[in-house]
CSV table of C-alpha atoms in Angstrom, one decimal:
chain,number,residue,atom,x,y,z
A,1,MET,CA,4.7,43.1,160.8
A,2,ASP,CA,5.7,40.3,163.5
A,3,THR,CA,8.5,42.0,165.4
A,4,THR,CA,9.4,39.2,167.8
A,5,VAL,CA,12.8,37.4,167.5
A,6,SER,CA,13.8,34.7,169.6
A,7,ASN,CA,16.5,34.8,172.6
A,8,GLU,CA,18.1,32.0,170.8
A,9,ASP,CA,18.2,33.6,167.1
A,10,PHE,CA,19.3,36.9,168.6
A,11,LEU,CA,22.0,35.4,170.9
A,12,ALA,CA,23.7,33.3,168.1
A,13,THR,CA,23.6,36.5,166.2
A,14,VAL,CA,25.5,38.3,168.5
A,15,ALA,CA,28.0,35.5,168.8
A,16,GLU,CA,28.6,35.1,164.9
A,17,LYS,CA,29.1,39.2,164.7
A,18,SER,CA,31.3,39.2,167.8
A,19,HIS,CA,33.3,36.1,167.8
A,20,GLY,CA,31.4,34.2,170.4
A,21,ALA,CA,31.1,37.3,172.7
A,22,ALA,CA,28.0,36.8,175.0
A,23,LEU,CA,25.5,39.9,176.3
A,24,ARG,CA,25.6,40.8,180.0
A,25,GLY,CA,22.2,41.0,180.6
A,26,ASP,CA,19.6,38.4,181.8
A,27,TYR,CA,17.7,37.5,178.7
A,28,ALA,CA,16.0,34.2,180.3
A,29,SER,CA,13.3,36.4,181.6
A,30,ALA,CA,12.8,38.6,178.5
A,31,ASP,CA,9.1,38.6,176.8
A,32,ALA,CA,8.9,38.1,173.1
A,33,GLN,CA,9.6,41.9,173.0
A,34,TYR,CA,12.6,41.7,175.3
A,35,VAL,CA,11.0,43.5,177.7
A,36,VAL,CA,12.1,42.6,181.5
A,37,GLN,CA,10.7,43.9,184.6
A,38,GLN,CA,13.0,46.4,186.7
A,39,ASP,CA,13.9,44.6,190.0
A,40,TRP,CA,14.3,47.9,191.6
A,41,ALA,CA,14.5,46.3,195.3
A,42,ALA,CA,17.4,44.3,194.1
A,43,TYR,CA,19.6,47.2,193.5
A,44,THR,CA,22.3,47.4,196.1
A,45,GLU,CA,23.5,50.4,198.1
A,46,GLU,CA,26.7,50.0,196.4
A,47,GLU,CA,25.0,50.6,193.2
A,48,HIS,CA,23.0,53.4,193.9
A,49,ALA,CA,26.3,55.1,195.4
A,50,LEU,CA,28.1,54.2,192.0
A,51,TRP,CA,25.1,56.2,190.0
A,52,ARG,CA,25.6,59.1,192.4
A,53,ARG,CA,29.3,59.0,191.5
A,54,LEU,CA,28.1,59.2,187.8
A,55,TYR,CA,25.7,61.4,188.2
A,56,GLN,CA,27.5,64.0,190.1
A,57,ARG,CA,30.4,63.7,187.6
A,58,GLN,CA,28.6,64.5,184.6
A,59,MET,CA,26.9,67.4,186.4
A,60,ALA,CA,29.8,68.8,187.2
A,61,LEU,CA,30.5,68.8,183.3
A,62,LEU,CA,27.5,69.5,181.7
A,63,PRO,CA,26.7,73.1,182.9
A,64,GLY,CA,27.7,75.4,179.6
A,65,ARG,CA,28.0,72.6,177.4
A,66,ALA,CA,24.6,70.5,177.4
A,67,CYS,CA,21.9,72.0,175.7
A,68,ASN,CA,19.4,73.7,177.7
A,69,GLU,CA,16.6,71.3,177.1
A,70,PHE,CA,18.3,68.5,178.5
A,71,ILE,CA,19.7,70.3,181.5
A,72,GLU,CA,16.1,71.6,182.4
A,73,ALA,CA,14.5,68.1,182.0
A,74,LEU,CA,16.9,66.2,184.0
A,75,GLN,CA,16.5,68.6,186.7
A,76,GLY,CA,12.5,67.5,186.9
A,77,LEU,CA,13.3,63.8,186.8
A,78,ASN,CA,15.0,64.0,190.5
A,79,ALA,CA,17.6,61.2,189.4
A,80,ALA,CA,20.6,62.3,191.6
A,81,ASP,CA,20.2,59.9,194.6
A,82,GLY,CA,20.3,56.8,193.1
A,83,ILE,CA,18.9,54.5,190.1
A,84,PRO,CA,15.8,55.9,189.0
A,85,GLN,CA,12.1,53.9,189.3
A,86,PHE,CA,11.3,53.1,185.5
A,87,GLU,CA,7.6,53.4,186.2
A,88,ALA,CA,7.6,56.6,188.2
A,89,THR,CA,9.5,58.3,185.2
A,90,SER,CA,7.4,56.9,182.8
A,91,LYS,CA,4.2,58.3,184.0
A,92,LYS,CA,5.8,61.4,183.9
A,93,LEU,CA,6.8,61.2,180.1
A,94,GLU,CA,3.8,59.7,179.3
A,95,ALA,CA,2.0,62.7,180.5
A,96,ALA,CA,4.4,64.8,178.7
A,97,THR,CA,5.0,63.6,175.6
A,98,GLY,CA,2.9,60.2,175.1
A,99,TRP,CA,6.3,58.1,175.6
A,100,THR,CA,6.9,55.4,177.8
A,101,ILE,CA,10.3,53.4,179.4
A,102,VAL,CA,10.5,49.8,178.6
A,103,ALA,CA,13.0,47.8,180.7
A,104,VAL,CA,15.3,45.7,178.9
A,105,PRO,CA,18.1,43.5,179.6
A,106,GLY,CA,20.5,45.0,177.3
A,107,LEU,CA,21.2,45.1,173.3
A,108,ILE,CA,18.2,44.1,171.7
A,109,PRO,CA,17.2,42.9,168.2
A,110,GLU,CA,17.5,45.6,165.6
A,111,LEU,CA,13.6,45.1,164.4
A,112,THR,CA,12.4,44.8,167.8
A,113,PHE,CA,14.4,48.1,168.9
A,114,PHE,CA,12.6,49.9,166.1
A,115,ASP,CA,9.1,48.5,166.9
A,116,HIS,CA,9.4,50.0,170.4
A,117,LEU,CA,10.6,53.7,169.2
A,118,ALA,CA,7.7,53.2,166.3
A,119,ASN,CA,5.1,52.9,169.1
A,120,ARG,CA,6.8,55.7,171.6
A,121,ARG,CA,8.5,53.1,173.9
A,122,PHE,CA,12.0,53.7,174.8
A,123,PRO,CA,14.4,50.7,175.8
A,124,VAL,CA,16.2,51.1,179.2
A,125,THR,CA,18.8,48.7,180.4
A,126,VAL,CA,18.4,47.5,183.6
A,127,TRP,CA,21.6,46.7,184.8
A,128,LEU,CA,24.5,49.2,186.0
A,129,ARG,CA,28.3,48.9,184.9
A,130,LYS,CA,30.8,48.0,187.5
A,131,PRO,CA,33.2,50.3,189.3
A,132,GLU,CA,35.9,49.4,187.2
A,133,GLU,CA,33.8,50.4,184.3
A,134,PHE,CA,33.5,53.6,185.8
A,135,ASN,CA,35.2,56.0,182.8
A,136,TYR,CA,34.2,53.2,179.8
A,137,ILE,CA,31.9,50.6,179.2
A,138,VAL,CA,31.4,48.5,175.9
A,139,GLU,CA,27.7,47.8,176.1
A,140,PRO,CA,25.3,50.4,176.9
A,141,ASP,CA,24.0,50.2,180.6
A,142,VAL,CA,21.1,51.8,182.6
A,143,PHE,CA,23.2,55.0,183.5
A,144,HIS,CA,23.9,55.5,179.6
A,145,ASP,CA,20.4,54.7,179.1
A,146,PHE,CA,18.6,56.8,181.1
A,147,PHE,CA,20.7,59.6,181.9
A,148,GLY,CA,21.6,60.1,178.2
A,149,HIS,CA,18.6,59.4,176.6
A,150,VAL,CA,15.2,59.8,178.5
A,151,PRO,CA,15.5,63.6,179.2
A,152,LEU,CA,15.2,64.8,175.8
A,153,LEU,CA,12.0,62.3,175.3
A,154,PHE,CA,10.3,65.5,177.2
A,155,ASN,CA,11.0,67.7,174.4
A,156,PRO,CA,8.1,67.2,172.2
A,157,VAL,CA,10.0,67.6,169.1
A,158,PHE,CA,12.8,65.7,169.8
A,159,ALA,CA,10.1,62.9,171.0
A,160,ASP,CA,8.6,63.2,167.6
A,161,TYR,CA,11.9,62.6,165.8
A,162,ILE,CA,13.1,59.6,167.8
A,163,GLN,CA,9.4,58.0,166.8
A,164,ARG,CA,10.3,58.9,163.2
A,165,TYR,CA,13.5,57.1,163.5
A,166,GLY,CA,11.9,53.9,164.8
A,167,GLN,CA,9.3,53.7,161.6
A,168,GLY,CA,12.3,54.5,159.1
A,169,GLY,CA,14.1,51.7,160.7
A,170,LEU,CA,11.2,49.3,160.1
A,171,LYS,CA,11.1,50.4,156.3
A,172,ALA,CA,14.8,50.7,156.2
A,173,MET,CA,14.8,46.8,157.1
A,174,GLN,CA,13.0,46.0,153.9
A,175,LEU,CA,15.0,48.2,151.8
A,176,GLY,CA,18.8,47.3,152.7
A,177,GLY,CA,19.6,50.7,154.4
A,178,LEU,CA,20.2,49.5,157.9
A,179,ASP,CA,23.7,50.5,157.8
A,180,GLN,CA,23.2,53.7,156.6
A,181,LEU,CA,20.2,54.6,158.8
A,182,ALA,CA,22.6,53.4,162.1
A,183,ARG,CA,24.8,56.2,160.9
A,184,LEU,CA,22.0,58.8,161.2
A,185,TYR,CA,21.4,57.5,164.9
A,186,TRP,CA,24.7,57.6,165.8
A,187,TYR,CA,25.5,61.0,165.0
A,188,THR,CA,22.2,62.8,166.0
A,189,VAL,CA,20.8,60.5,169.0
A,190,GLU,CA,24.2,59.4,170.4
A,191,PHE,CA,26.7,62.1,169.4
A,192,GLY,CA,24.7,65.0,168.0
A,193,LEU,CA,25.5,68.6,168.6
A,194,ILE,CA,23.2,71.7,168.5
A,195,ASN,CA,23.8,75.1,167.5
A,196,THR,CA,22.6,78.0,170.2
A,197,PRO,CA,22.7,81.6,170.7
A,198,GLU,CA,25.3,80.7,173.2
A,199,GLY,CA,27.3,78.6,171.1
A,200,LEU,CA,27.5,74.9,170.4
A,201,ARG,CA,25.6,72.8,172.8
A,202,ILE,CA,25.3,68.9,173.4
A,203,TYR,CA,22.2,67.0,172.8
A,204,GLY,CA,23.6,63.3,171.8
A,205,ALA,CA,23.4,60.8,174.8
A,206,GLY,CA,26.8,59.0,174.0
A,207,ILE,CA,28.4,62.7,175.0
A,208,LEU,CA,26.4,63.3,177.4
A,209,SER,CA,26.8,60.3,179.6
A,210,SER,CA,30.7,60.4,179.2
A,211,GLY,CA,33.2,61.6,181.3
A,212,GLY,CA,35.9,62.7,178.5
A,213,GLU,CA,34.0,63.4,175.2
A,214,VAL,CA,31.8,66.2,176.9
A,215,GLU,CA,34.7,68.2,177.2
A,216,TYR,CA,36.5,67.2,174.0
A,217,CYS,CA,33.7,67.5,171.6
A,218,LEU,CA,33.4,71.3,172.3
A,219,THR,CA,37.4,71.7,172.4
A,220,PRO,CA,39.0,74.0,169.7
A,221,GLY,CA,41.6,72.9,168.1
A,222,THR,CA,41.3,69.2,168.1
A,223,THR,CA,41.4,67.0,164.7
A,224,SER,CA,37.8,66.4,165.2
A,225,ARG,CA,35.3,68.0,162.6
A,226,HIS,CA,32.4,70.0,163.2
A,227,ILE,CA,29.8,70.3,160.6
A,228,HIS,CA,26.5,71.1,159.5
A,229,LEU,CA,24.3,68.5,159.4
A,230,ASP,CA,23.4,67.4,156.0
A,231,ILE,CA,21.0,63.8,155.8
A,232,LYS,CA,22.5,62.3,153.0
A,233,ARG,CA,25.9,63.1,153.9
A,234,CYS,CA,25.6,61.6,157.5
A,235,LEU,CA,23.9,58.3,156.0
A,236,ASN,CA,27.1,58.2,154.0
A,237,THR,CA,29.6,58.5,156.8
A,238,LEU,CA,31.4,56.1,158.7
A,239,TYR,CA,31.9,56.4,162.6
A,240,LYS,CA,34.1,55.0,165.2
A,241,ILE,CA,33.0,53.1,168.1
A,242,ASP,CA,36.6,52.9,170.2
A,243,THR,CA,37.4,56.3,170.4
A,244,TYR,CA,36.1,60.0,170.2
A,245,GLN,CA,34.4,61.0,167.3
A,246,GLU,CA,36.2,62.2,164.5
A,247,THR,CA,33.2,64.2,162.9
A,248,TYR,CA,30.3,65.8,164.9
A,249,PHE,CA,27.2,67.1,163.0
A,250,VAL,CA,25.5,70.2,164.2
A,251,ILE,CA,21.9,70.8,163.6
A,252,ASN,CA,20.5,74.3,164.5
A,253,SER,CA,17.3,73.1,166.3
A,254,PHE,CA,15.1,70.0,166.8
A,255,ASP,CA,12.6,71.3,164.4
A,256,GLU,CA,15.4,71.3,161.7
A,257,LEU,CA,16.4,67.6,162.7
A,258,PHE,CA,12.5,66.3,162.6
A,259,GLU,CA,11.9,68.1,159.1
A,260,GLY,CA,15.2,66.7,157.6
A,261,THR,CA,14.0,62.9,158.2
A,262,ALA,CA,10.3,63.7,156.5
A,263,PRO,CA,11.4,62.7,153.0
A,264,ASP,CA,11.4,59.4,151.7
A,265,PHE,CA,14.9,57.9,152.4
A,266,THR,CA,14.1,55.0,149.5
A,267,PRO,CA,16.0,57.1,146.8
A,268,TYR,CA,18.7,57.9,149.4
A,269,TYR,CA,19.4,53.9,150.0
A,270,GLU,CA,19.2,53.2,146.4
A,271,GLU,CA,22.0,56.0,145.6
A,272,LEU,CA,24.2,55.3,148.3
A,273,LYS,CA,24.3,51.4,147.8
A,274,SER,CA,26.8,52.3,144.6
A,275,LYS,CA,28.8,55.0,146.8
A,276,THR,CA,31.9,54.3,148.9
A,277,PRO,CA,31.3,56.1,152.3
A,278,TYR,CA,33.0,58.8,153.7
A,279,PRO,CA,35.9,58.6,155.9
A,280,ALA,CA,35.0,59.4,159.9
A,281,ASN,CA,37.2,62.2,159.6
A,282,SER,CA,36.2,63.7,156.1
A,283,LEU,CA,35.7,67.2,155.4
A,284,LEU,CA,33.9,67.9,152.0
A,285,GLU,CA,34.5,70.6,150.0
A,286,GLY,CA,32.3,73.5,150.6
A,287,GLU,CA,31.4,72.4,154.1
A,288,THR,CA,32.6,74.8,157.0
A,289,GLU,CA,34.2,73.9,160.5
A,290,LEU,CA,31.3,75.5,163.0
A,291,LEU,CA,33.7,75.1,166.1
A,292,PRO,CA,36.2,78.2,166.2
A,293,GLY,CA,39.5,77.6,166.7
């Protein structure tokens, strides 16, 4: 399968989808797979200082909230002092689970993204947000991508899940199932929770790199739902991109998540084409709220 998409075609698609908006990254230097060089020496001391502030904020919030697998892997990355060098991390990651990091200018085409994941390459954006974006950023930056995603790629089972997702994405593009599969990524890789002996913990990168949702997602009494992950249910559930999540899907283990994606999704896509997606805040009959009030 040819997974190359020209910059011109990709940026034209972005403009069409976003009413003319442009992506922030420098796409002129990207190769056919949207890979660029991380010019680590070009980061300023102000950018390293901002990274340290972001890192320190999250590390004050995550103990007792993030899953142990994330905390342990993050501590081994020595990423507290400034923006990490991807090459050094890639060597550690490849030795642990066979994954590498590829530097990208920002968001990349779905086909290229899936191809990278299917071949155990995780795209990480090279630029860092501005100080005024400390609490919220529209496009994923290097802090979200590296801090939020990379640590769990050291977990063998979760790393295998991400590869399987990439393989599934390539197939979904041929079956018209991208909308459904995107919901699975959103509700697991980005905003997933895991049940542990100590209680619910976070493994989703979108929460782990957020200043506010870390606390919110585990706070009893909110209007958000916390329900056990059912794959088909998840594929048919809408999500919010501009607010905290109204539903969090909970897994019992990474093994459960990996095994849940083993079936062929083709019949799921066919079935769901004729069904109206569930609202983001829905609680269906028989589902149980898993966060005690």
